[in-house]
mmCIF file of C-alpha atoms in Angstrom:
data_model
loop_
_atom_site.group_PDB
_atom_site.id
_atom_site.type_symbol
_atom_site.label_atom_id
_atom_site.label_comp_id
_atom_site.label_asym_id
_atom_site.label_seq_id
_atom_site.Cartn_x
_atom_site.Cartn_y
_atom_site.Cartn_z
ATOM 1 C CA UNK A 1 -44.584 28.855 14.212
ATOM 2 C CA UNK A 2 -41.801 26.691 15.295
ATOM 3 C CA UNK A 3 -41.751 23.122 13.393
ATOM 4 C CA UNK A 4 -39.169 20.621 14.507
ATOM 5 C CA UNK A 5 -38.965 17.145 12.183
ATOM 6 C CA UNK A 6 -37.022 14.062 13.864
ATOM 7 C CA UNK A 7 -34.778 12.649 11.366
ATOM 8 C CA UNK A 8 -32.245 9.886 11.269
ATOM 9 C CA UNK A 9 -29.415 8.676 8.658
ATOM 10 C CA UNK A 10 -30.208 4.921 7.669
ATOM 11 C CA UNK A 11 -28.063 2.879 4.759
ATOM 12 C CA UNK A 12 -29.742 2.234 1.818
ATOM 13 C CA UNK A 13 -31.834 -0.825 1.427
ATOM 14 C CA UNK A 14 -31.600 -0.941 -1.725
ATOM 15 C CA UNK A 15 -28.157 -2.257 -1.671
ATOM 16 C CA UNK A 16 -27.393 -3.435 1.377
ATOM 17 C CA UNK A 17 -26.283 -6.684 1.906
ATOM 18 C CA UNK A 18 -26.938 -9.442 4.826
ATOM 19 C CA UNK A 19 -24.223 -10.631 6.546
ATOM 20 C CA UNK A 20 -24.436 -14.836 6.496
ATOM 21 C CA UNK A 21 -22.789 -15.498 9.317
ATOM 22 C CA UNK A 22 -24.265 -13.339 11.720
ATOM 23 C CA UNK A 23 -27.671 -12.648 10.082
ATOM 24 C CA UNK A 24 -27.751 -8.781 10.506
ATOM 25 C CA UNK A 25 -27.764 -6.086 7.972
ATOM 26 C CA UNK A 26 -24.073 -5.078 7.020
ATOM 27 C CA UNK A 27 -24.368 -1.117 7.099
ATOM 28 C CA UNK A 28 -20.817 -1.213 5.792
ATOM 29 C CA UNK A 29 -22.382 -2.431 2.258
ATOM 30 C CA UNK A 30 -24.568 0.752 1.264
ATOM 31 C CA UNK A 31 -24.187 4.260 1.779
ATOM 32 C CA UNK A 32 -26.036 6.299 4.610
ATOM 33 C CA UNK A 33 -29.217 8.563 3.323
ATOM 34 C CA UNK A 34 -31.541 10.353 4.440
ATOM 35 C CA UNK A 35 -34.802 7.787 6.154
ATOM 36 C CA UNK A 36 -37.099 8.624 3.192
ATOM 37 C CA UNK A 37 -40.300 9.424 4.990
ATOM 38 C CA UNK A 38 -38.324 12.101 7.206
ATOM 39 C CA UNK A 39 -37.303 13.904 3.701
ATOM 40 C CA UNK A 40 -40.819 13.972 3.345
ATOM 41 C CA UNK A 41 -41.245 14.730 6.612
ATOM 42 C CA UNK A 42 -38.923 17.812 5.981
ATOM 43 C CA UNK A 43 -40.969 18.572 3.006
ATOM 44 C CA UNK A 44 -43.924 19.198 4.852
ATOM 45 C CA UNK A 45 -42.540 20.814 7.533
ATOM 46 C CA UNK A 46 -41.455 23.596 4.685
ATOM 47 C CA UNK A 47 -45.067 23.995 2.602
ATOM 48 C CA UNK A 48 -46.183 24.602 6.224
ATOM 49 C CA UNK A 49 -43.729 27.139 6.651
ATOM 50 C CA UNK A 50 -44.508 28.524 3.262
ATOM 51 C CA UNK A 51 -48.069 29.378 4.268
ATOM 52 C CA UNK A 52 -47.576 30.416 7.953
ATOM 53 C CA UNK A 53 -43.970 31.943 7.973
ATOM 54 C CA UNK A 54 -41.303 30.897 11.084
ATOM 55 C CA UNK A 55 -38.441 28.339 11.783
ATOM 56 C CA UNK A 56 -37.954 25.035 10.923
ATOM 57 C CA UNK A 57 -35.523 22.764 13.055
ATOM 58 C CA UNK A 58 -34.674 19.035 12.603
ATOM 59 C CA UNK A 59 -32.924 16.593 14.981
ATOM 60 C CA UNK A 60 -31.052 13.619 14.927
ATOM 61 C CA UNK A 61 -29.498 10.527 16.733
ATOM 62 C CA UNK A 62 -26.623 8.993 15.668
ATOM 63 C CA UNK A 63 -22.756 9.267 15.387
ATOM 64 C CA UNK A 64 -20.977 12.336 13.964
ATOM 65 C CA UNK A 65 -21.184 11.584 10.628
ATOM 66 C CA UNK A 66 -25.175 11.853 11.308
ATOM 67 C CA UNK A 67 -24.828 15.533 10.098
ATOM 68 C CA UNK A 68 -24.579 14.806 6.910
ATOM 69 C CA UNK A 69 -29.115 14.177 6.798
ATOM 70 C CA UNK A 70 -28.827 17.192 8.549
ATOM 71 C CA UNK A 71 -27.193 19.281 5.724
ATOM 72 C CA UNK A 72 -29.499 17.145 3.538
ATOM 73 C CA UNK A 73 -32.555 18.532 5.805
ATOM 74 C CA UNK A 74 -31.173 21.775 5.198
ATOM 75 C CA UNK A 75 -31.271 21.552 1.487
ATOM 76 C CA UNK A 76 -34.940 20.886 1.325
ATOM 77 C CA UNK A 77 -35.526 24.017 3.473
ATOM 78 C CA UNK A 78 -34.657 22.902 6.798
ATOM 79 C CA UNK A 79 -33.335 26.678 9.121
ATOM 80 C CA UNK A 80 -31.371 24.912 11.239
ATOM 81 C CA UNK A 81 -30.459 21.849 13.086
ATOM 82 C CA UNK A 82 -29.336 19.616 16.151
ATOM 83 C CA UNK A 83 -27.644 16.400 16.655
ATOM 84 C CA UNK A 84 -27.529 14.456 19.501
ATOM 85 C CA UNK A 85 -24.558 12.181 19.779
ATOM 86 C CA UNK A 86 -22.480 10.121 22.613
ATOM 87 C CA UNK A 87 -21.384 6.653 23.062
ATOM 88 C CA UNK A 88 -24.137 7.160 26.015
ATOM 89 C CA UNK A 89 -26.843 6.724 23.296
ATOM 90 C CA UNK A 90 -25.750 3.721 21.475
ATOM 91 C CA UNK A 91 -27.254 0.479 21.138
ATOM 92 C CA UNK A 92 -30.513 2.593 22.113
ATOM 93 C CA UNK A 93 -33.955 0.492 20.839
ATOM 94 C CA UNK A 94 -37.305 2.534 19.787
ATOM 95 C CA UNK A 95 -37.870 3.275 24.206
ATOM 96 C CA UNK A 96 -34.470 4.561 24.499
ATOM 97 C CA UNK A 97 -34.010 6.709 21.260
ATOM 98 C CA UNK A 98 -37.825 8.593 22.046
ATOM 99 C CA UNK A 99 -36.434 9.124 25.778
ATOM 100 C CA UNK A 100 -33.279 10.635 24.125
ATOM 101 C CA UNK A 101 -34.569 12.910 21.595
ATOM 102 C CA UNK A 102 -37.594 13.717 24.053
ATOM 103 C CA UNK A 103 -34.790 15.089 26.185
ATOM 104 C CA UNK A 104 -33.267 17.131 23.189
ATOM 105 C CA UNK A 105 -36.697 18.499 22.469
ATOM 106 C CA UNK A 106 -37.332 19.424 26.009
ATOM 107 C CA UNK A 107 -33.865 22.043 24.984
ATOM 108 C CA UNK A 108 -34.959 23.135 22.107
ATOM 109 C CA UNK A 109 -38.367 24.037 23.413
ATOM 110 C CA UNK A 110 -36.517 26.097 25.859
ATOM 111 C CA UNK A 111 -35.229 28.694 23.075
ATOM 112 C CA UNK A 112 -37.674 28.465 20.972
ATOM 113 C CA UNK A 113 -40.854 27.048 21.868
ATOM 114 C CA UNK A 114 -42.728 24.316 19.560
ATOM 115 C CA UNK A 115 -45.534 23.925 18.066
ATOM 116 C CA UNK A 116 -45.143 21.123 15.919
ATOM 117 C CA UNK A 117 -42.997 18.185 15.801
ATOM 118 C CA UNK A 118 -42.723 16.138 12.545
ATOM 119 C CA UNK A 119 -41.433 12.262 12.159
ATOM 120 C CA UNK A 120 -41.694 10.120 9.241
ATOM 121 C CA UNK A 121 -43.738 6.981 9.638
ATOM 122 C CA UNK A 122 -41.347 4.698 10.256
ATOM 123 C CA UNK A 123 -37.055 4.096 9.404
ATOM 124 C CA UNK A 124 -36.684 1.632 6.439
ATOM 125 C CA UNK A 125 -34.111 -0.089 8.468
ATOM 126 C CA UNK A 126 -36.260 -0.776 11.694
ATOM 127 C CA UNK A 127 -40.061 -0.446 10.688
ATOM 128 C CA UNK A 128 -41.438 0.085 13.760
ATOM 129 C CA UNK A 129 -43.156 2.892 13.656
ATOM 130 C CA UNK A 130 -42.724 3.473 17.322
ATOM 131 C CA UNK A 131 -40.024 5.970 17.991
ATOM 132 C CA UNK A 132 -42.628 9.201 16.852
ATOM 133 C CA UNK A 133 -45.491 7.944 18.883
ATOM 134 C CA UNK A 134 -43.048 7.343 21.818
ATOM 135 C CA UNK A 135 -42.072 10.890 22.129
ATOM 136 C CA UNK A 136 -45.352 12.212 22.103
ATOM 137 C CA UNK A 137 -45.841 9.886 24.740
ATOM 138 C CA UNK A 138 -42.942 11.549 26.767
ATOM 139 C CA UNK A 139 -43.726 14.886 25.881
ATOM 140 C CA UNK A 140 -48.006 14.263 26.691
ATOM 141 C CA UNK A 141 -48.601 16.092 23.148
ATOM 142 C CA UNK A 142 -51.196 13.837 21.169
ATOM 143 C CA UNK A 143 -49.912 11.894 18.350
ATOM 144 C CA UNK A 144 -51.616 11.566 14.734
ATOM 145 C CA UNK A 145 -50.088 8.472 12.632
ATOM 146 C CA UNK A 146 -50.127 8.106 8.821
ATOM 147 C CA UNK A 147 -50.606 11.486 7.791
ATOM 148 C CA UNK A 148 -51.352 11.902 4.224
ATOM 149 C CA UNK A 149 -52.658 15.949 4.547
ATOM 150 C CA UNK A 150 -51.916 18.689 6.726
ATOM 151 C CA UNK A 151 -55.369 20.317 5.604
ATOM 152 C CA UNK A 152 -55.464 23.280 7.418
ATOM 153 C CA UNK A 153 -53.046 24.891 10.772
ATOM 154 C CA UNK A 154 -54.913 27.279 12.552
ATOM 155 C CA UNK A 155 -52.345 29.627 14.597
ATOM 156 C CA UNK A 156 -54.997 31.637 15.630
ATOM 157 C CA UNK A 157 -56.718 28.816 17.823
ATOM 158 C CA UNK A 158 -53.291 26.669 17.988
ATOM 159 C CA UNK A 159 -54.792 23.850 16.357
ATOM 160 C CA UNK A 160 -54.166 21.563 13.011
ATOM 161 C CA UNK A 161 -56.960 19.566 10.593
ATOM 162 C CA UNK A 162 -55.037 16.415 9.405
ATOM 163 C CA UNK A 163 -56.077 13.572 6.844
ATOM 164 C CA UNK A 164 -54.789 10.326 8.163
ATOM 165 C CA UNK A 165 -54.789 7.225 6.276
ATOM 166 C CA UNK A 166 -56.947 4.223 8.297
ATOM 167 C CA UNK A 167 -56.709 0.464 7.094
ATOM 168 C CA UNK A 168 -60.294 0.908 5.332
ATOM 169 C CA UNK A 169 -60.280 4.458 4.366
ATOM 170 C CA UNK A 170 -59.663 7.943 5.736
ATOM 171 C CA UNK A 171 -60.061 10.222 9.095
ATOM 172 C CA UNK A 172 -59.823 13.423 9.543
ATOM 173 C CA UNK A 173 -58.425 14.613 12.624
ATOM 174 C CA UNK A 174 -58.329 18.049 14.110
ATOM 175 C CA UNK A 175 -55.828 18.405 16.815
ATOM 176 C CA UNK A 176 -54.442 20.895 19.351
ATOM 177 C CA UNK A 177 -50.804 22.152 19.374
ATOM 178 C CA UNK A 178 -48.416 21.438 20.075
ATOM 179 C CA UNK A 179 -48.850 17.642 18.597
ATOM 180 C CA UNK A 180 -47.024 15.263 16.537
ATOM 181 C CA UNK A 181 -47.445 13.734 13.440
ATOM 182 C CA UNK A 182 -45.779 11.334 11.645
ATOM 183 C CA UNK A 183 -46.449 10.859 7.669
ATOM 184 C CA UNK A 184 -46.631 8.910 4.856
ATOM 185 C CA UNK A 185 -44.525 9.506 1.209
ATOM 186 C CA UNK A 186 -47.762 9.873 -0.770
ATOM 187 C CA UNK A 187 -48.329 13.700 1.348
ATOM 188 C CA UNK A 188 -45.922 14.998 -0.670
ATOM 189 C CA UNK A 189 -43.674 15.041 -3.344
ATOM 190 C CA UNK A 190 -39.627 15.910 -3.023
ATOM 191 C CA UNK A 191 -39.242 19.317 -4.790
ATOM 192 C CA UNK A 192 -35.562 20.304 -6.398
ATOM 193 C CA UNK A 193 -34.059 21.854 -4.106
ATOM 194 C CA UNK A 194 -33.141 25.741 -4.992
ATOM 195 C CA UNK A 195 -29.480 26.965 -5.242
ATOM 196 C CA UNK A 196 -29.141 29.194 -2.870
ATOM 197 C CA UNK A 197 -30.372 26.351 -0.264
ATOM 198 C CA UNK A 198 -27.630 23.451 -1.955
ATOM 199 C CA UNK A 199 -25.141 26.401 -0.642
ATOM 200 C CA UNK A 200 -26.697 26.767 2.595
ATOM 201 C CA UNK A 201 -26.680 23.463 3.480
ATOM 202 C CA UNK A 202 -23.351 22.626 1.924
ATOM 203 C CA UNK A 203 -21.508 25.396 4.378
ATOM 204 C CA UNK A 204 -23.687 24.748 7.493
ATOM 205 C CA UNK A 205 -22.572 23.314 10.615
ATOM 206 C CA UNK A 206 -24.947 21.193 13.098
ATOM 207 C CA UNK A 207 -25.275 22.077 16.704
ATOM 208 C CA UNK A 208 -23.877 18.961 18.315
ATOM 209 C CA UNK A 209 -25.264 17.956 22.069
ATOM 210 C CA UNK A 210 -23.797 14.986 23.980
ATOM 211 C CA UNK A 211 -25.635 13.604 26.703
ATOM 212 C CA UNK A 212 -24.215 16.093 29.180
ATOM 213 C CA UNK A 213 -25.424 19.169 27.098
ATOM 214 C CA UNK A 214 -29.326 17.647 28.310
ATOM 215 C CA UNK A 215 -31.281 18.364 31.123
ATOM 216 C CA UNK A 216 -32.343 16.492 33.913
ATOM 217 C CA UNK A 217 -31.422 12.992 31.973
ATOM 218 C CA UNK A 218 -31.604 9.325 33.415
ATOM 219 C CA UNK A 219 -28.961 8.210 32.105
ATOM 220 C CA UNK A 220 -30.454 4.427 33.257
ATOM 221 C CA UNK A 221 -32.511 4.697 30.238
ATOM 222 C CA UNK A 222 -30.238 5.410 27.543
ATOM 223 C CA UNK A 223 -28.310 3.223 25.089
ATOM 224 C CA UNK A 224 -28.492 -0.170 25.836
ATOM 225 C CA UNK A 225 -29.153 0.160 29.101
ATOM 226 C CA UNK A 226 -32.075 1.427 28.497
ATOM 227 C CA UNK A 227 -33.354 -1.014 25.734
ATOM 228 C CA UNK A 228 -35.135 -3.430 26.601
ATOM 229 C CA UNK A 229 -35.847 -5.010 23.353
ATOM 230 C CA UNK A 230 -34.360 -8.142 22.850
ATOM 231 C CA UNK A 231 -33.588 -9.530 19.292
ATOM 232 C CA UNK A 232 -34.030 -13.510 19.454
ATOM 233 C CA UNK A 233 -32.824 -14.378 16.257
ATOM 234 C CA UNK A 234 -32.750 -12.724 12.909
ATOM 235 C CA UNK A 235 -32.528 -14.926 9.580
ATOM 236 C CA UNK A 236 -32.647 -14.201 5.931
ATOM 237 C CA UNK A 237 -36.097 -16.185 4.243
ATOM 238 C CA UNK A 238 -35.786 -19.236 2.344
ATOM 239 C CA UNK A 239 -36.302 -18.669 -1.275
ATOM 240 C CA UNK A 240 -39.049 -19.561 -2.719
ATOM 241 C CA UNK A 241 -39.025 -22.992 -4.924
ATOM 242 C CA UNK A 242 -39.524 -22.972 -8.218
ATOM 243 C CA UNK A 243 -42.869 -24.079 -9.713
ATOM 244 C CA UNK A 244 -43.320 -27.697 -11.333
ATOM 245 C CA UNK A 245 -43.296 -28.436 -15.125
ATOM 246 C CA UNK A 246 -45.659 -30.815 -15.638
ATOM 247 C CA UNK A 247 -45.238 -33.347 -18.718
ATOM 248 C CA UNK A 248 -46.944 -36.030 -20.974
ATOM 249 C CA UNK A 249 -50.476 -35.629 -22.627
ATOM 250 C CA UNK A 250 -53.167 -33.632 -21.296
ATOM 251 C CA UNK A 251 -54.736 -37.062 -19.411
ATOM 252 C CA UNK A 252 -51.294 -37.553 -17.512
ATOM 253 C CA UNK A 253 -51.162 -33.992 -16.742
ATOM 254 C CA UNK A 254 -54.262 -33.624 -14.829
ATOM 255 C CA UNK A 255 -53.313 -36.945 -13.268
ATOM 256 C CA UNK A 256 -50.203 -35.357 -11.850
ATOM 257 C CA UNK A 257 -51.926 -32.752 -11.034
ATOM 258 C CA UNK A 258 -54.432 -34.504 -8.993
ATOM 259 C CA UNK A 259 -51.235 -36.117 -7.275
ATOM 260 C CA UNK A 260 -49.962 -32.865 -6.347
ATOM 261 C CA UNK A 261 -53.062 -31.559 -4.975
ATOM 262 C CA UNK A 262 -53.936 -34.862 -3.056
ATOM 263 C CA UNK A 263 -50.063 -34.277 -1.641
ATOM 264 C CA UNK A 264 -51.085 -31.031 -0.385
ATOM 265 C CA UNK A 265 -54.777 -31.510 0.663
ATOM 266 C CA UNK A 266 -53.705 -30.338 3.950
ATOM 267 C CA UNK A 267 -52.803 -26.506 2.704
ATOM 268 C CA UNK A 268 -56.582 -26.420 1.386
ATOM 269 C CA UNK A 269 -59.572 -25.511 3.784
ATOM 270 C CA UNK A 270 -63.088 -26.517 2.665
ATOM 271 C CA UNK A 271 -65.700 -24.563 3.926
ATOM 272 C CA UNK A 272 -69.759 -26.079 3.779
ATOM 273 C CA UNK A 273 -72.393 -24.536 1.673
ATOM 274 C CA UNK A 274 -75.162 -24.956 3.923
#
């Protein structure tokens, strides 16, 4: 059983700032994690692991400094990983990063075949939830979103029972493998991560690919060459405005009231009874 989970580095949300004059998210301002729903992503990969034995690999996108949610992967149980990363790949949208890492999967495959490829739902710092469905598209593997359960993997019949979370409910979902899935944070919880593994991960080094380490590559649709996604304009929201104290006796209050609400009539929609 070979498991490889797609993870990327992303700066912390919590803390990072907008910049005001140009409207984009300063990645200078926070420090540069781990994508939450890949460490779960991760995690899952390794309870699999626990009940069916074999290797787990992760891969990542980014510049150098990208091993570092490697390492991190590594920690949580992670056997080994790769990280893709050239100036060829940057400025890459959700089309060009799946046709990059679909590329670095297509190597990986070749020593060691897969049989299961792992993304978290979405980044926090895009949200698009497109990259993990994009290289199963590349691959043809079939995709299964918003995984909450991996019920059941089957190695006998190469196939997986999943629990996937729908907008009014649940599905269950048995697929062939190889596939990919891509999960929510409520499948799992984070576990402390063992000694021995803090070690592991502390003296391992990434295998690093640049784009000339890949096979058979277009390079016409990498980076931003390759991205066609176009931002228009990005803004930070207004703030909301503060409510309206209303003062006097009770009679004057509703009559304000009433003012305000005639004011607004237009943000009200009556519907008939008949």
């Amino acid at each position: 059983m070979h498991i490889v989970v797609c993870v990327k580095q992303v700066p912390d949300t919590k803390i990072i700032k907008i910049n005001p004059k140009t409207n984009t998210l300063d990645r200078r301002s926070a420090p540069a994690i781990l994508n939450p729903y890949d460490a779960h992503a991760v995690q899952e990969a390794v309870k699999i692991k626990e009940k069916t034995g074999g290797t787990i690999s992760v891969l990542s996108m980014g510049p150098p400094q990208a091993t570092a949610v490697i390492k991190k992967s590594v920690e949580i149980g992670a056997d080994q990983g790769y990280l893709i990363s050239d100036r060829a790949f940057a400025g890459a949208d959700t089309l060009a990063t799946s046709y990059a890492l679909s590329k670095a999967l297509e190597r990986i495959a070749k020593e060691l075949p897969i049989d299961m490829i792992i993304c978290g739902k979405h980044a926090i710092d895009g949200d698009t939830g497109q990259v993990g469905p994009g290289i199963a598209r590349r691959l043809d593997i079939p995709p299964v979103t918003n995984v909450i359960e991996v019920t059941e993997v089957n190695e006998r019949e190469k196939t997986v029972l999943i629990k996937r979370k729908l907008t009014n409910g649940y599905e269950l979902v048995q697929s062939e493998m190889p596939c990919l899935l891509t999960v929510e944070k409520e499948i799992n919880d984070i576990e402390y991560s063992p000694m021995p593994n803090m070690i592991s991960a502390a003296r391992y080094e990434p295998i690093i690919w640049a784009v000339d380490d890949l096979e058979n590559v277009d390079r016409s649709q990498l980076g931003l060459k390759g991205s066609p996604t176009v931002v228009g304009k990005m803004f930070t929201p207004p703030r909301p405005e503060g409510g309206k104290k209303l003062d006097g006796s009770a009679d004057e209050q509703v009559s304000q009231l009433m003012d305000i609400l005639m004011e607004k009539k237009d943000l009200f929609t009556l519907q008939s009874t008949k």
